[in-house]
Coordinates of C-alpha atoms in Angstrom, one line a residue:
Chain G
M1 CA 65.6 118.7 82.5
R2 CA 67.3 121.4 80.5
G3 CA 70.5 118.3 79.5
F4 CA 67.5 116.0 78.8
L5 CA 65.8 118.2 76.6
A6 CA 69.5 119.4 74.4
G7 CA 70.1 116.3 73.8
F8 CA 66.4 114.9 72.4
G9 CA 66.4 118.0 70.4
L10 CA 70.5 117.2 69.0
E11 CA 68.8 113.8 68.0
L12 CA 66.1 115.3 66.3
R13 CA 68.3 117.8 64.3
I14 CA 71.6 115.0 63.4
V15 CA 68.7 112.5 62.1
R16 CA 67.1 115.5 59.9
A17 CA 70.5 116.6 58.8
A18 CA 71.7 112.4 58.1
P19 CA 68.7 110.1 57.9
D20 CA 70.9 106.9 58.5
A21 CA 69.3 106.7 61.9
L22 CA 66.2 106.0 59.7
M23 CA 67.1 102.8 57.9
P24 CA 65.5 100.8 60.4
L25 CA 62.7 102.5 59.1
L26 CA 63.1 101.3 55.9
T27 CA 63.2 97.9 56.9
A28 CA 60.2 97.6 59.3
P29 CA 58.0 97.8 56.0
L30 CA 59.6 94.8 54.3
F31 CA 59.9 92.4 57.7
A32 CA 55.8 93.1 57.5
L33 CA 55.9 91.8 54.4
V34 CA 58.1 89.3 54.7
F35 CA 55.7 87.9 58.1
L36 CA 53.2 88.1 56.2
A37 CA 53.4 86.4 53.2
I38 CA 54.8 83.7 55.6
V39 CA 51.6 83.4 58.1
R40 CA 49.2 84.0 54.7
Q41 CA 51.2 80.7 53.2
S42 CA 50.7 78.5 56.3
G43 CA 46.7 79.9 56.5
R44 CA 46.9 81.3 59.9
A45 CA 45.1 84.6 59.9
D46 CA 45.2 84.5 63.2
L47 CA 48.8 85.3 63.5
E48 CA 48.5 88.3 61.1
A49 CA 48.5 91.0 63.5
D50 CA 51.5 89.5 65.6
A51 CA 53.7 89.5 62.1
L52 CA 53.1 93.0 61.8
L53 CA 53.8 94.5 65.2
A54 CA 57.3 92.1 65.6
P55 CA 59.2 94.6 62.7
V56 CA 58.1 97.4 65.1
L57 CA 59.8 95.4 68.2
M58 CA 62.7 94.1 66.1
T59 CA 62.9 98.3 65.0
L60 CA 63.2 99.5 68.9
W61 CA 65.9 96.9 69.2
W62 CA 67.7 97.5 66.2
V63 CA 67.9 101.4 66.8
A64 CA 69.0 100.9 69.7
L65 CA 71.8 98.5 69.3
Q66 CA 72.7 100.1 66.0
H67 CA 72.8 103.6 66.6
A68 CA 72.0 104.5 70.9
G69 CA 74.9 101.8 71.4
H70 CA 77.2 103.9 70.0
L71 CA 76.2 107.4 70.5
I72 CA 79.1 107.5 72.9
T73 CA 81.8 106.0 70.5
G74 CA 80.8 108.5 68.0
D75 CA 81.4 111.4 70.1
R76 CA 84.4 110.4 71.6
W77 CA 85.7 109.8 67.6
Q78 CA 84.7 113.4 66.8
A79 CA 86.6 115.4 69.8
L80 CA 83.1 115.6 71.5
L81 CA 83.4 113.9 74.8
E82 CA 86.0 115.5 76.4
P83 CA 84.1 119.2 75.8
V84 CA 80.1 117.5 76.5
I85 CA 81.6 115.7 80.0
A86 CA 83.4 119.7 81.3
T87 CA 79.9 120.9 81.1
P88 CA 77.9 121.7 84.4
T89 CA 75.0 118.6 82.2
S90 CA 75.8 115.5 82.9
L91 CA 76.4 113.1 80.2
A92 CA 73.7 110.3 81.2
T93 CA 70.6 113.0 81.0
I94 CA 71.7 113.9 77.6
L95 CA 72.6 110.5 76.5
L96 CA 68.8 109.5 78.0
G97 CA 67.5 112.8 75.7
R98 CA 69.1 111.5 72.4
I99 CA 68.0 107.8 73.2
A100 CA 64.3 109.1 74.0
A101 CA 64.4 110.8 70.2
L102 CA 66.2 107.4 68.4
M103 CA 63.0 105.4 70.2
G104 CA 60.1 108.1 69.6
L105 CA 61.6 107.5 66.0
G106 CA 61.8 104.0 66.2
L107 CA 58.1 104.3 67.2
L108 CA 57.3 105.6 63.9
S109 CA 57.4 102.3 62.4
F110 CA 53.8 101.3 64.2
G111 CA 52.8 103.1 61.6
E112 CA 54.0 102.1 58.6
V113 CA 53.4 98.3 59.2
L114 CA 49.7 99.3 60.0
I115 CA 49.7 101.4 56.1
V116 CA 52.2 98.7 54.3
G117 CA 50.1 95.3 56.2
K118 CA 46.4 97.6 54.8
L119 CA 48.1 98.5 51.6
V120 CA 49.6 95.2 50.1
F121 CA 47.5 92.4 52.0
G122 CA 44.4 94.4 53.3
V123 CA 44.9 93.7 57.3
G124 CA 45.7 96.2 60.1
V125 CA 46.4 95.2 64.0
P126 CA 42.7 94.9 65.3
F127 CA 43.3 97.7 68.5
E128 CA 41.2 95.1 71.5
H129 CA 42.9 97.4 73.8
P130 CA 44.8 100.7 73.0
V131 CA 44.7 102.1 76.1
E132 CA 47.1 99.0 77.0
M133 CA 49.0 98.5 73.8
A134 CA 50.2 101.9 73.8
L135 CA 51.3 101.7 77.2
T136 CA 53.3 98.7 76.4
L137 CA 54.9 99.7 73.4
L138 CA 56.0 103.1 75.7
A139 CA 57.2 101.1 78.3
T140 CA 58.6 98.1 75.9
A141 CA 60.6 102.1 75.1
F142 CA 61.3 102.8 78.3
A143 CA 63.1 99.6 78.9
T144 CA 64.6 99.2 75.1
A145 CA 66.3 102.8 75.9
G146 CA 67.5 102.2 79.2
T147 CA 69.3 99.2 77.6
A148 CA 70.5 101.5 75.0
I149 CA 72.3 103.3 77.7
A150 CA 74.4 100.2 79.1
F151 CA 75.7 99.1 75.5
A152 CA 76.3 103.1 74.7
A153 CA 78.4 102.4 77.8
V154 CA 80.1 99.3 77.1
F155 CA 80.8 99.6 73.0
V156 CA 83.2 102.8 73.9
M157 CA 85.3 100.3 75.4
T158 CA 85.7 97.6 73.1
R159 CA 87.0 98.0 69.5
N160 CA 84.7 95.5 68.0
A161 CA 81.5 97.2 68.9
Y162 CA 80.1 97.2 65.5
T163 CA 80.7 93.2 65.3
F164 CA 79.8 92.8 68.2
T165 CA 76.1 94.9 67.4
N166 CA 75.8 93.0 64.4
S167 CA 75.7 89.4 65.8
L168 CA 73.7 90.3 68.7
S169 CA 69.7 91.7 67.0
F170 CA 68.9 87.9 65.2
P171 CA 69.6 86.0 69.2
L172 CA 68.0 88.5 70.4
Y173 CA 64.6 88.6 68.3
L174 CA 64.7 84.6 68.9
L175 CA 65.0 85.3 73.1
G176 CA 62.5 88.1 73.2
G177 CA 60.3 86.4 71.1
V178 CA 59.2 88.9 68.8
F179 CA 57.7 86.7 66.4
V180 CA 57.5 83.5 67.3
P181 CA 56.6 83.0 71.1
V182 CA 59.4 82.0 73.6
A183 CA 56.6 79.4 74.4
F184 CA 57.4 77.6 71.2
L185 CA 61.2 77.5 71.5
P186 CA 63.2 74.8 74.1
G187 CA 62.3 74.3 77.7
W188 CA 66.0 74.8 78.6
I189 CA 65.9 78.5 76.6
Q190 CA 62.7 80.1 78.0
P191 CA 64.5 80.8 81.7
V192 CA 66.8 82.5 80.2
S193 CA 64.5 84.7 78.0
S194 CA 62.1 85.3 81.1
G195 CA 64.8 87.9 82.3
V196 CA 64.9 89.7 78.7
F197 CA 62.5 92.3 79.1
M198 CA 61.6 92.0 75.1
S199 CA 60.1 88.9 75.9
W200 CA 57.5 90.1 77.9
S201 CA 56.6 92.9 75.3
A202 CA 56.3 90.9 73.2
D203 CA 53.9 88.5 74.6
L204 CA 52.1 91.3 76.4
L205 CA 51.9 93.9 72.4
R206 CA 50.1 90.6 71.1
A207 CA 47.7 89.8 74.0
T208 CA 46.8 93.5 73.2
V209 CA 45.6 93.1 69.8
K210 CA 43.1 89.7 70.6
R211 CA 39.6 90.3 72.3
D212 CA 40.3 88.3 75.2
G213 CA 40.7 89.7 78.0
I214 CA 45.0 90.5 79.3
G215 CA 45.0 88.2 82.0
D216 CA 47.3 90.4 84.5
F217 CA 47.7 93.4 82.5
W218 CA 49.4 95.7 85.3
S219 CA 52.0 93.2 86.2
R220 CA 53.0 92.0 83.4
L221 CA 53.8 95.9 82.7
A222 CA 55.3 96.4 85.6
M223 CA 57.7 93.5 84.7
I224 CA 58.5 95.3 81.5
V225 CA 59.1 98.6 83.4
A226 CA 60.8 96.6 86.2
L227 CA 63.4 95.0 83.5
G228 CA 63.7 98.4 81.8
A229 CA 64.5 99.7 85.0
A230 CA 67.4 97.5 86.1
S231 CA 68.4 98.3 82.5
F232 CA 68.4 101.9 83.2
L233 CA 70.4 101.7 86.5
L234 CA 72.9 99.4 85.6
G235 CA 73.9 101.4 82.1
R236 CA 74.8 104.5 84.9
L237 CA 76.4 102.4 86.9
I238 CA 78.8 100.8 83.7
L239 CA 78.2 104.8 82.5
F240 CA 79.6 105.6 86.0
H241 CA 82.3 103.2 85.8
V242 CA 84.2 103.7 82.1
L243 CA 83.7 107.9 82.5
A244 CA 85.7 107.8 85.9
R245 CA 88.6 104.5 84.0
M246 CA 88.6 107.0 81.0
R247 CA 88.9 110.0 82.9
A248 CA 91.9 108.1 84.9
K249 CA 93.6 106.9 82.2
G250 CA 93.4 109.5 79.3
E251 CA 90.9 107.6 77.1
L252 CA 88.3 110.7 76.8
A253 CA 89.5 111.2 73.8
T254 CA 91.3 109.5 70.3
V255 CA 94.7 110.6 69.8
Chain H
M1 CA 89.5 136.0 96.9
P2 CA 91.2 132.8 95.6
D3 CA 93.3 132.4 92.6
A4 CA 91.5 131.9 89.0
V5 CA 94.1 129.2 88.7
E6 CA 96.0 126.8 91.2
V7 CA 98.2 124.2 90.0
E8 CA 100.1 122.7 93.2
D9 CA 103.0 119.6 92.3
V10 CA 100.7 117.9 89.4
T11 CA 102.2 114.7 87.8
R12 CA 100.7 113.2 85.0
V13 CA 101.8 109.8 84.5
F14 CA 100.5 107.6 80.9
E15 CA 101.3 104.5 81.7
P16 CA 102.0 101.7 79.2
R17 CA 98.7 100.0 77.2
K18 CA 100.9 97.3 75.4
K19 CA 104.4 95.8 76.9
K20 CA 106.3 97.6 74.1
D21 CA 105.4 101.4 75.0
E22 CA 107.1 103.3 77.1
R23 CA 105.8 104.9 81.1
V24 CA 105.6 108.4 79.6
V25 CA 105.1 111.4 82.0
A26 CA 103.4 114.3 80.6
L27 CA 104.1 116.5 83.8
D28 CA 106.6 116.4 86.6
E29 CA 105.3 118.1 89.5
V30 CA 104.1 121.4 87.8
S31 CA 103.3 124.5 90.7
L32 CA 101.6 127.4 88.5
T33 CA 99.2 130.1 89.9
I34 CA 96.6 132.3 87.8
P35 CA 95.3 135.3 89.3
E36 CA 92.3 136.4 88.4
G37 CA 91.9 138.6 85.3
E38 CA 95.0 137.5 83.8
I39 CA 95.9 136.0 80.4
H40 CA 98.7 133.3 80.9
G41 CA 100.3 131.6 78.1
L42 CA 101.8 128.2 78.1
L43 CA 104.5 127.8 75.8
G44 CA 106.2 124.8 74.7
P45 CA 106.8 122.4 72.2
N46 CA 104.9 119.1 71.1
G47 CA 104.4 116.8 73.6
A48 CA 105.6 119.2 76.1
G49 CA 102.5 118.5 78.6
K50 CA 100.6 122.0 77.5
T51 CA 97.3 119.7 76.4
T52 CA 98.0 117.2 79.1
L53 CA 97.6 120.2 82.0
V54 CA 94.3 121.8 80.0
K55 CA 92.8 118.9 80.2
I56 CA 93.3 118.1 83.8
L57 CA 92.2 121.7 84.6
S58 CA 88.9 120.9 82.8
T59 CA 88.1 118.0 84.7
V60 CA 88.7 116.0 81.4
L61 CA 91.6 113.9 83.1
L62 CA 92.5 113.1 86.5
P63 CA 96.0 114.2 87.5
T64 CA 98.5 111.0 88.9
S65 CA 99.4 113.0 92.0
G66 CA 99.3 116.8 93.2
R67 CA 96.0 119.2 93.0
A68 CA 94.8 121.7 91.1
R69 CA 92.1 123.6 91.9
V70 CA 89.7 126.4 89.5
C71 CA 88.3 129.4 91.6
G72 CA 88.8 127.9 95.1
H73 CA 87.2 124.0 93.9
D74 CA 89.1 121.3 93.3
V75 CA 89.2 120.0 90.0
V76 CA 89.1 116.0 91.1
E77 CA 87.0 116.6 94.1
E78 CA 84.7 119.1 93.0
T79 CA 83.6 119.0 89.6
K80 CA 80.2 120.0 89.8
A81 CA 80.9 123.3 91.0
V82 CA 84.5 123.7 88.4
R83 CA 82.3 123.0 85.5
P84 CA 79.6 125.7 85.1
L85 CA 83.0 127.8 85.5
I86 CA 85.2 126.7 82.8
G87 CA 84.8 127.3 79.2
I88 CA 87.4 125.3 76.7
V89 CA 88.4 125.6 73.2
F90 CA 90.9 122.9 72.2
G91 CA 92.6 122.8 68.8
G92 CA 91.8 121.0 65.3
E93 CA 89.0 120.6 63.4
R94 CA 86.8 118.1 65.2
G95 CA 85.2 118.5 68.8
L96 CA 82.1 120.0 66.8
Y97 CA 78.7 118.3 65.2
W98 CA 79.6 119.0 61.4
R99 CA 76.3 117.8 59.8
L100 CA 74.9 120.9 62.0
T101 CA 74.6 124.4 61.5
G102 CA 77.1 126.7 63.6
R103 CA 74.0 128.1 64.9
Q104 CA 72.7 124.9 66.1
N105 CA 75.9 123.5 67.4
L106 CA 76.2 127.1 69.3
E107 CA 73.0 126.3 71.0
Y108 CA 73.3 122.6 71.7
W109 CA 76.4 123.7 73.9
G110 CA 74.4 126.8 74.9
A111 CA 71.6 124.2 76.8
L112 CA 74.3 122.0 78.1
Y113 CA 75.4 125.0 80.0
R114 CA 71.5 125.4 81.7
L115 CA 71.1 128.9 80.0
P116 CA 67.2 129.3 79.7
P117 CA 66.0 129.0 76.0
A118 CA 66.2 132.1 74.8
A119 CA 69.3 133.4 76.9
V120 CA 70.5 130.4 74.8
R121 CA 69.5 131.9 71.3
E122 CA 70.4 135.8 72.8
R123 CA 74.3 134.4 73.2
T124 CA 74.3 132.0 70.6
R125 CA 73.2 135.2 68.0
T126 CA 75.9 137.7 69.6
L127 CA 78.8 135.5 69.7
L128 CA 78.4 134.6 66.1
E129 CA 78.5 138.1 65.4
R130 CA 81.7 138.4 67.7
V131 CA 83.7 135.7 66.2
G132 CA 82.6 137.1 62.3
L133 CA 80.0 133.6 61.6
A134 CA 76.6 135.3 61.5
D135 CA 76.5 135.2 58.0
R136 CA 77.6 132.2 57.9
A137 CA 75.1 131.0 60.9
D138 CA 72.6 129.0 59.2
Q139 CA 75.4 126.9 57.1
R140 CA 76.7 123.4 58.0
V141 CA 79.9 123.3 60.0
E142 CA 80.6 120.9 57.3
Q143 CA 81.0 123.3 54.8
Y144 CA 83.0 125.8 56.8
S145 CA 86.7 126.4 56.4
R146 CA 89.0 125.7 58.9
G147 CA 89.3 129.1 60.0
M148 CA 85.5 129.2 60.6
K149 CA 85.6 126.2 62.2
Q150 CA 88.2 127.2 64.5
R151 CA 85.9 130.4 65.3
L152 CA 83.0 128.4 66.4
H153 CA 84.8 126.6 68.5
L154 CA 86.2 129.9 70.5
A155 CA 82.4 130.9 70.2
R156 CA 81.6 127.3 71.9
G157 CA 84.3 128.1 74.6
L158 CA 82.1 131.6 75.7
I159 CA 78.4 129.8 75.1
G160 CA 78.7 129.4 79.5
D161 CA 79.8 132.8 79.9
A162 CA 82.6 131.0 81.7
K163 CA 84.6 133.4 84.0
V164 CA 88.0 130.7 83.5
L165 CA 88.9 129.6 79.9
F166 CA 91.3 127.0 78.7
L167 CA 92.3 127.8 74.9
D168 CA 94.7 124.5 73.6
E169 CA 95.8 125.4 70.2
P170 CA 93.2 128.4 69.4
T171 CA 94.2 129.5 66.0
T172 CA 95.1 126.6 64.5
G173 CA 94.0 127.2 61.1
M174 CA 93.4 130.9 61.1
D175 CA 94.6 133.0 58.8
P176 CA 96.3 136.3 59.9
I177 CA 93.4 138.6 59.7
A178 CA 91.6 136.0 61.6
G179 CA 94.5 135.6 64.2
R180 CA 94.5 139.4 64.5
E181 CA 91.0 139.9 65.1
F182 CA 91.2 136.8 67.9
R183 CA 93.6 138.9 69.4
T184 CA 91.5 141.7 69.9
L185 CA 89.2 139.0 71.3
I186 CA 91.1 138.1 74.4
G187 CA 91.5 141.7 75.3
E188 CA 88.1 141.9 75.0
L189 CA 88.1 138.9 77.0
K190 CA 90.4 140.5 79.5
G191 CA 88.5 144.0 80.1
E192 CA 85.7 141.6 81.2
G193 CA 87.7 140.6 84.0
R194 CA 88.0 136.9 82.6
T195 CA 90.8 134.1 83.5
I196 CA 92.5 132.4 80.3
L197 CA 94.8 130.5 79.9
L198 CA 96.4 130.1 76.5
A199 CA 98.7 127.6 75.3
T200 CA 100.2 127.7 72.6
H201 CA 103.2 127.7 70.1
D202 CA 102.5 131.2 68.2
M203 CA 105.0 133.6 69.9
V204 CA 104.1 136.8 68.4
E205 CA 100.2 135.7 69.7
A206 CA 102.0 134.8 73.3
E207 CA 104.1 138.1 73.3
T208 CA 100.8 140.0 72.4
V209 CA 98.1 139.1 74.7
C210 CA 99.7 137.6 77.5
D211 CA 100.7 139.2 80.7
R212 CA 102.6 136.0 81.5
V213 CA 104.1 133.2 80.3
T214 CA 104.9 129.4 81.9
L215 CA 107.8 127.8 79.0
I216 CA 107.3 124.0 79.9
D217 CA 108.7 121.6 78.0
R218 CA 108.9 117.5 78.9
G219 CA 106.7 118.1 81.6
K220 CA 108.7 120.4 83.3
I221 CA 107.8 124.3 84.2
I222 CA 111.3 126.3 82.8
A223 CA 110.1 129.2 83.3
T224 CA 107.0 131.8 84.5
E225 CA 107.4 135.7 83.8
S226 CA 106.2 137.8 81.5
P227 CA 107.1 138.0 78.3
R228 CA 108.8 141.0 78.1
S229 CA 110.7 140.2 81.2
L230 CA 111.5 136.9 80.2
G231 CA 114.6 137.5 79.6
H232 CA 115.6 139.3 81.9
V233 CA 115.2 136.0 84.2
I234 CA 117.6 134.2 81.8
S235 CA 120.0 137.0 81.4
R236 CA 122.9 134.7 80.5
F237 CA 121.3 134.6 77.1
Q238 CA 122.6 138.0 76.7
R239 CA 123.6 138.8 72.7
V240 CA 126.2 141.3 71.9
D241 CA 125.9 142.9 68.6
V242 CA 129.1 144.7 67.2
E243 CA 130.4 146.6 64.5
G244 CA 133.6 146.8 63.1
A245 CA 135.2 144.2 65.4
P246 CA 138.2 141.9 62.9
E247 CA 138.6 138.6 62.7
P248 CA 140.5 137.1 64.7
V249 CA 139.4 138.3 67.6
L250 CA 135.8 137.1 66.9
G251 CA 137.7 133.8 66.4
R252 CA 138.8 133.9 70.4
I253 CA 135.7 135.4 71.7
A254 CA 134.0 131.9 69.7
A255 CA 136.2 129.5 71.4
L256 CA 135.3 131.5 74.6
E257 CA 133.2 129.3 77.4
G258 CA 129.7 130.5 77.9
V259 CA 129.6 131.6 74.2
S260 CA 126.8 129.6 72.2
A261 CA 127.3 131.6 69.1
V262 CA 129.2 134.7 66.6
T263 CA 127.2 135.2 63.5
R264 CA 128.4 137.6 60.9
T265 CA 125.0 139.8 60.0
E266 CA 124.4 141.3 56.5
D267 CA 125.7 144.4 57.6
G268 CA 129.1 143.8 58.5
G269 CA 128.3 143.3 62.0
A270 CA 128.7 140.7 64.2
R271 CA 125.8 139.2 66.6
I272 CA 127.3 137.2 69.9
E273 CA 125.5 135.0 71.7
V274 CA 126.2 133.8 75.0
S275 CA 124.4 131.0 76.9
E276 CA 126.6 131.3 80.7
E277 CA 126.0 133.3 83.7
G278 CA 129.1 136.1 83.9
A279 CA 130.5 135.4 79.9
T280 CA 128.9 138.5 79.0
A281 CA 131.7 140.4 80.8
E282 CA 134.4 138.3 79.7
V283 CA 133.3 139.3 76.3
L284 CA 132.5 142.9 76.3
R285 CA 136.6 143.0 78.1
R286 CA 137.7 141.3 75.3
L287 CA 136.0 143.4 73.0
V288 CA 137.4 146.7 74.6
D289 CA 140.7 145.6 75.0
A290 CA 140.9 144.4 71.2
G291 CA 140.2 148.4 70.3
V292 CA 135.9 147.6 69.6
T293 CA 134.0 150.5 70.5
S294 CA 130.7 149.9 68.4
V295 CA 129.3 147.5 71.1
R296 CA 125.4 147.2 72.2
T297 CA 124.4 144.2 74.5
S298 CA 120.5 143.3 74.1
L299 CA 118.1 140.5 75.8
P300 CA 116.7 137.8 73.5
S301 CA 112.5 138.3 71.8
L302 CA 110.5 135.6 73.9
E303 CA 111.2 133.8 70.9
E304 CA 115.3 132.8 71.1
V305 CA 114.3 132.6 75.0
Y306 CA 111.7 129.6 73.5
V307 CA 114.4 128.7 71.2
Q308 CA 117.7 128.4 73.8
L309 CA 115.5 127.0 76.9
I310 CA 113.4 124.0 74.3
G311 CA 116.7 123.5 72.5
E312 CA 116.7 123.0 68.8
R313 CA 115.7 120.1 68.6
G314 CA 113.5 120.1 65.2
L315 CA 110.8 117.5 65.4
E316 CA 112.0 115.3 68.1
V317 CA 109.1 115.4 70.8

């Protein structure tokens, strides 16, 4: 637990000293405005809440991909990876703490879009099922964190990780149905989407703002958690093998 | 009680990453033992294998073959037992979070050694004072000078209360005063019973603080001895200082087998350096035969031994 808290505290201090990790929090309100303008233009007031929720999911994913995914690479380039590995705390624990801090910051986007929606368009998110909404957001943050660990382990092995991360954002927004539900995508894509935790998150989050009851809430929530746990375990496994390989090859530090 | 550090026939080979690169044997069947409480110097030129050995002992690099143990624990098989016992300080300016303050850096590293929060704060405060950074503790590391960063590195190595410290070029960038304070600190750490492996280029540093030194070159250990007696171990590198030796006599001595150099000194004398066992006796016989009686033999300093053994290969690595 101390390692987790050390990583959590470290990341908050880093972000405080260098707030560039908060960049997605600047874009979230802008995306909210764009999406709200689109649904207004289309005369679809029923989608206004969806337009506000999509940027929250996008922000979480963006933070995971662009910041959490590069944590190990950053430490390696700053010659911090070797001393971290040489301490009694496992890198995965520290990493989880750091990513949890980033996810917590990413969730601030929820408050942002609420404010922007109210101030600019006079619309808000109907809290029809607030507890379910909170649980869905937490499960989504957990699943995103699990995926980020896998990214961090893979990216440290690649030379052009930034190109990869730049090109991975929008396909996930599409496959994850963050704004347009997966049901509207071509049929052959839908099976792929069902393996992406974000598609379950987006659908469930949208369901929590509808007045109707949420069908199969717990099983859908469990699916998000399960996919997140699978990502987390896969990330741990990749990290274990990547670190073993780097220790063997002498690649924990850059020259 | 096991030795603090045991290295048995450790070899480390770096395979080429590209076809055009060459295979590098960084360590070649290196064996070394460091008893508890000893300050051990590891001397060698760039590329000798010092950092590779330190990294293997720090559990961040695997040996290709051989075994290494810290306080009886294998550095490959028992990393969980080794890591709480060691502290590492790598040279250079990197290895710190530059945008955080010195205090924040130390508090983070302290937490990684699983110290309770109150102990982390207290230890951080003590160490910042000990390395002379108490007044700058709340400044960002990016505002530190190179020497200050090096001192913070040292504090980081000590935050976990390590029994065995691996210091790789720890005084890089320190000014002479800070270097002297560092040597005092090393003495204090020895007084606390810690074992230190100090990889360095600095002969004065090695001679001043080390109980024993190991000379390493091209991955092989050349000699391990106390700095003062290392000259005896390689007594073939004796030198003979003479006064009033005629030039022709010096010329004939210079031509002898085993005489590596004859140089005139500023006071009009000459220094004859030998590089083979038994050559000193022949030099002395020639001098006495020539009627030269003002003769003094001495052993080389650690630096001269280093130069003789490692070779004056300039910038070549």
